[in-house]
CSV table of C-alpha atoms in Angstrom, one decimal:
chain,number,residue,atom,x,y,z
V,1,ASN,CA,57.8,93.7,11.3
V,2,GLN,CA,58.4,96.4,13.8
V,3,GLY,CA,60.8,94.5,16.0
V,4,ILE,CA,60.7,92.4,19.2
V,5,ALA,CA,60.6,95.5,21.5
V,6,LYS,CA,57.5,96.9,19.8
V,7,ALA,CA,55.8,93.5,20.1
V,8,LEU,CA,56.7,93.2,23.8
V,9,ASN,CA,55.6,96.7,24.6
V,10,LYS,CA,52.2,96.1,22.9
V,11,GLY,CA,51.7,93.0,25.0
V,12,LEU,CA,52.8,94.7,28.2
V,13,THR,CA,50.5,97.7,27.5
V,14,LEU,CA,47.5,95.3,27.0
V,15,ALA,CA,48.4,93.4,30.2
V,16,LYS,CA,48.5,96.6,32.1
V,17,LYS,CA,45.1,97.6,31.0
V,18,ALA,CA,43.9,94.1,32.0
V,19,GLY,CA,45.3,94.7,35.5
V,20,ALA,CA,48.0,92.0,35.3
V,21,ASN,CA,50.7,92.1,38.1
V,22,PHE,CA,53.2,89.8,36.2
V,23,VAL,CA,53.5,89.0,32.5
V,24,LEU,CA,55.1,86.0,30.9
V,25,THR,CA,57.3,86.8,27.9
V,26,MET,CA,58.1,84.0,25.4
V,27,ASP,CA,59.9,83.5,22.1
V,28,GLN,CA,58.4,81.4,19.3
V,29,ASP,CA,61.3,78.9,19.6
V,30,SER,CA,61.1,78.2,23.3
V,31,SER,CA,59.2,75.7,25.4
V,32,PHE,CA,59.2,74.8,29.0
V,33,VAL,CA,60.5,71.4,30.2
V,34,GLU,CA,57.5,69.6,31.7
V,35,GLY,CA,56.5,71.3,35.0
V,36,GLY,CA,58.8,74.3,34.4
V,37,PHE,CA,56.2,76.9,34.2
V,38,GLN,CA,54.4,75.6,37.3
V,39,LEU,CA,57.7,75.7,39.2
V,40,LEU,CA,58.2,79.3,38.1
V,41,THR,CA,54.7,80.5,39.2
V,42,ASP,CA,54.8,78.5,42.5
V,43,ARG,CA,58.1,80.2,43.4
V,44,LEU,CA,56.6,83.6,42.6
V,45,GLU,CA,53.6,82.9,44.9
V,46,SER,CA,55.9,81.8,47.7
V,47,PHE,CA,57.4,85.3,48.0
V,48,SER,CA,55.9,87.8,50.4
V,49,SER,CA,54.4,90.8,48.8
V,50,LYS,CA,57.4,92.9,49.9
V,51,GLU,CA,59.8,90.4,48.4
V,52,ARG,CA,57.8,90.2,45.2
V,53,SER,CA,57.8,94.0,44.8
V,54,LYS,CA,61.6,94.0,44.6
V,55,ILE,CA,61.8,91.4,41.8
V,56,GLY,CA,61.9,93.0,38.4
V,57,ILE,CA,62.0,89.7,36.5
V,58,LEU,CA,61.7,86.1,37.7
V,59,SER,CA,63.2,83.9,35.1
V,60,CYS,CA,63.8,80.3,34.3
V,61,ASN,CA,67.0,78.3,33.7
V,62,HIS,CA,67.6,78.5,29.9
V,63,LEU,CA,68.8,75.3,28.3
V,64,ILE,CA,70.4,76.5,25.1
V,65,GLU,CA,70.6,73.9,22.3
V,66,GLY,CA,74.3,72.8,22.1
V,67,SER,CA,75.2,74.0,25.5
V,68,TYR,CA,74.8,73.0,29.2
V,69,LEU,CA,72.5,74.2,31.9
V,70,GLU,CA,73.8,77.1,33.9
V,71,GLY,CA,73.5,77.4,37.7
V,72,GLY,CA,73.7,74.7,40.3
V,73,SER,CA,71.8,73.1,43.1
V,74,ASP,CA,70.7,76.4,44.6
V,75,GLU,CA,67.0,77.1,44.2
V,76,LEU,CA,67.5,80.8,43.2
V,77,ARG,CA,70.2,82.7,41.4
V,78,ALA,CA,70.6,86.5,41.1
V,79,VAL,CA,71.9,87.5,37.7
V,80,ASP,CA,72.7,90.7,35.8
V,81,PHE,CA,70.5,89.9,32.9
V,82,VAL,CA,68.4,87.2,31.2
V,83,MET,CA,67.2,86.6,27.7
V,84,THR,CA,63.6,87.6,26.9
V,85,SER,CA,62.0,84.2,26.8
V,86,GLY,CA,60.6,82.5,29.9
V,87,ASN,CA,60.4,85.6,32.1
V,88,LEU,CA,57.8,86.8,34.5
V,89,VAL,CA,58.0,90.6,34.2
V,90,ASN,CA,56.8,92.6,37.2
V,91,MET,CA,54.4,95.2,35.9
V,92,GLY,CA,55.0,97.4,39.0
V,93,ALA,CA,58.7,97.6,38.1
V,94,CYS,CA,57.8,98.1,34.4
V,95,ASN,CA,55.7,101.1,35.4
V,96,GLU,CA,58.7,102.6,37.2
V,97,VAL,CA,61.5,102.0,34.7
V,98,GLY,CA,59.4,102.1,31.5
V,99,LEU,CA,59.0,99.8,28.5
V,100,PHE,CA,61.5,98.0,26.3
V,101,ARG,CA,63.5,100.2,23.9
V,102,ASP,CA,61.7,100.2,20.5
V,103,GLU,CA,64.8,101.8,18.8
V,104,PHE,CA,66.8,98.6,19.4
V,105,PHE,CA,64.5,96.6,17.2
V,106,ILE,CA,66.1,93.3,18.2
V,107,ASP,CA,69.2,92.2,20.2
V,108,GLU,CA,70.3,93.7,23.5
V,109,VAL,CA,66.6,94.6,24.1
V,110,ASP,CA,66.5,92.2,27.0
V,111,VAL,CA,69.9,93.1,28.4
V,112,GLU,CA,69.2,96.8,28.3
V,113,TYR,CA,65.9,96.3,30.1
V,114,CYS,CA,67.5,94.2,32.8
V,115,ARG,CA,70.2,96.8,33.3
V,116,ARG,CA,67.5,99.5,33.8
V,117,LEU,CA,65.8,97.3,36.3
V,118,LYS,CA,68.9,96.7,38.3
V,119,ASP,CA,69.9,100.4,38.2
V,120,ALA,CA,66.5,101.2,39.7
V,121,GLY,CA,67.0,98.7,42.6
V,122,PHE,CA,65.1,95.7,41.3
V,123,GLN,CA,66.4,92.2,41.2
V,124,VAL,CA,66.7,89.8,38.2
V,125,VAL,CA,66.3,86.3,39.6
V,126,VAL,CA,66.5,82.8,38.0
V,127,VAL,CA,64.6,79.8,39.4
V,128,ASN,CA,67.2,77.0,38.6
V,129,LYS,CA,64.7,74.1,38.6
V,130,ALA,CA,62.3,75.8,36.1
V,131,VAL,CA,63.9,74.8,32.8
V,132,LEU,CA,63.2,76.3,29.4
V,133,ARG,CA,64.5,74.9,26.1
V,134,HIS,CA,65.6,77.7,23.8
V,135,CYS,CA,67.2,77.9,20.4
V,136,LEU,CA,69.8,80.7,20.1
V,137,GLY,CA,70.5,81.2,16.4
V,138,ASP,CA,71.9,78.0,15.1
V,139,THR,CA,74.2,77.3,18.1
V,140,LYS,CA,77.0,74.8,17.5
V,141,ARG,CA,80.0,73.6,19.4
V,142,HIS,CA,83.5,73.9,17.7
V,143,CYS,CA,86.9,72.8,18.6
V,144,PHE,CA,90.3,74.5,18.0
V,145,LEU,CA,93.4,72.8,19.3
V,146,PHE,CA,92.3,71.8,22.8
V,147,LEU,CA,89.7,74.6,23.2
V,148,ARG,CA,86.0,74.4,22.7
V,149,PHE,CA,83.9,77.3,21.5
V,150,MET,CA,80.1,77.9,21.2
V,151,CYS,CA,79.1,79.8,18.0
V,152,SER,CA,75.6,81.1,17.5
V,153,HIS,CA,75.8,81.2,13.7
V,154,HIS,CA,73.3,84.0,13.5
V,155,ASN,CA,72.6,85.2,10.0
V,156,TYR,CA,74.1,88.3,8.6
V,157,ILE,CA,71.1,90.5,9.4
V,158,ARG,CA,71.1,89.5,13.0
V,159,ARG,CA,74.9,90.0,13.0
V,160,TYR,CA,74.3,93.6,12.0
V,161,TYR,CA,71.9,94.3,14.9
V,162,ILE,CA,74.0,92.4,17.5
V,163,THR,CA,77.1,94.5,16.6
V,164,ARG,CA,75.3,97.8,16.3
V,165,ASN,CA,73.3,97.5,19.5
V,166,ARG,CA,76.3,96.6,21.5
V,167,LEU,CA,77.8,99.9,20.6
V,168,LEU,CA,74.5,101.7,21.4
V,169,MET,CA,74.6,99.9,24.8
V,170,VAL,CA,78.0,101.4,25.4
V,171,LYS,CA,76.7,104.8,24.6
V,172,LEU,CA,74.0,104.3,27.3
V,173,TYR,CA,76.2,102.5,29.8
V,174,PRO,CA,79.9,103.5,29.4
V,175,ASP,CA,81.0,101.0,32.1
V,176,LEU,CA,80.3,98.2,29.6
V,177,ARG,CA,82.7,99.5,26.9
V,178,TRP,CA,85.5,97.0,27.5
V,179,GLU,CA,83.2,94.0,27.9
V,180,TYR,CA,81.3,94.9,24.7
V,181,PHE,CA,84.5,95.6,22.8
V,182,LEU,CA,85.7,92.2,23.7
V,183,ARG,CA,82.4,90.6,22.8
V,184,ASN,CA,82.4,92.1,19.3
V,185,ALA,CA,86.1,91.1,18.9
V,186,VAL,CA,85.4,87.5,19.9
V,187,SER,CA,82.3,87.4,17.6
V,188,LEU,CA,84.3,88.6,14.6
V,189,LEU,CA,87.0,86.0,15.3
V,190,LYS,CA,84.4,83.2,15.6
V,191,ILE,CA,82.9,84.3,12.2
V,192,MET,CA,86.3,84.2,10.6
V,193,MET,CA,87.3,80.8,12.0
V,194,PHE,CA,84.1,78.8,12.2
V,195,GLU,CA,81.0,80.2,10.5
V,196,SER,CA,79.7,80.1,7.0
V,197,ASP,CA,78.8,83.1,4.8
V,198,LYS,CA,81.9,84.9,6.2
V,199,LEU,CA,82.2,87.8,3.8
V,200,ARG,CA,78.6,88.9,4.1
V,201,LYS,CA,78.6,88.6,7.9
V,202,ILE,CA,81.9,90.5,8.1
V,203,SER,CA,80.4,93.2,5.8
V,204,PHE,CA,77.3,93.5,8.0
V,205,PHE,CA,79.5,93.5,11.1
V,206,TYR,CA,81.3,96.5,9.7
V,207,GLU,CA,77.9,98.2,8.8
V,208,GLY,CA,76.8,97.6,12.4
V,209,ILE,CA,80.0,99.2,13.8
V,210,LYS,CA,79.5,102.2,11.5
V,211,ASP,CA,75.9,102.8,12.4
V,212,GLY,CA,76.5,102.2,16.1
V,213,LEU,CA,79.2,104.8,16.1
V,214,ASN,CA,76.9,107.2,14.3
V,215,ASN,CA,74.0,106.6,16.8
V,216,ARG,CA,71.7,105.1,14.1
V,217,ASP,CA,69.0,102.9,15.6
V,218,GLY,CA,65.6,101.5,14.7
V,219,ARG,CA,64.9,99.1,11.8
V,220,LYS,CA,67.5,98.9,9.0
V,221,GLU,CA,66.2,98.4,5.5
V,222,PHE,CA,68.4,95.8,3.7
V,223,GLU,CA,68.6,95.1,0.0
V,224,SER,CA,67.2,91.7,-0.8
């Protein structure tokens, strides 16, 4: 297991050799709602060649288990980032900005790539009517007083990579520091309040903080 970025890059490299213009990226736990993929490709074909060249990723509307659909009635929605699954990646844009970051292994791989695309002047666009069902960890809804929270319930290993790679993102893009500090703080609070396996997750959260501050990336070997 060399990580999701390595796998994506292998696929993109093969697609480039085959002369592909756009590549669909998927996760193993995703599936299009009936007609979703056709809606996505039809919308891509409706763009002029000039419009198409400016789109770094054309994505679908992600229906996360335990949550609601984002977006609205508008056909298209420009966003800052999308998760990896259900995306049509523009190979022309990929040739310009480069491949996914192998050293991230997993988590924030998609966000970092979208940020690079946007910094290079490309757009990340969602087709609202093209819906993809996706499992994000073991997402569950929790209530505290009158407030509702969504918790991903990722396991302790994923918690390490999520925490570490958020800090690595801040090193690459300092303008994200307060947003990502808040994300990590909220994640830790949710673990303490709602999630199981608290001690181990908190321990690996701390390990991720430590490695992120020390610029340690790549795959981490964990004791079984």
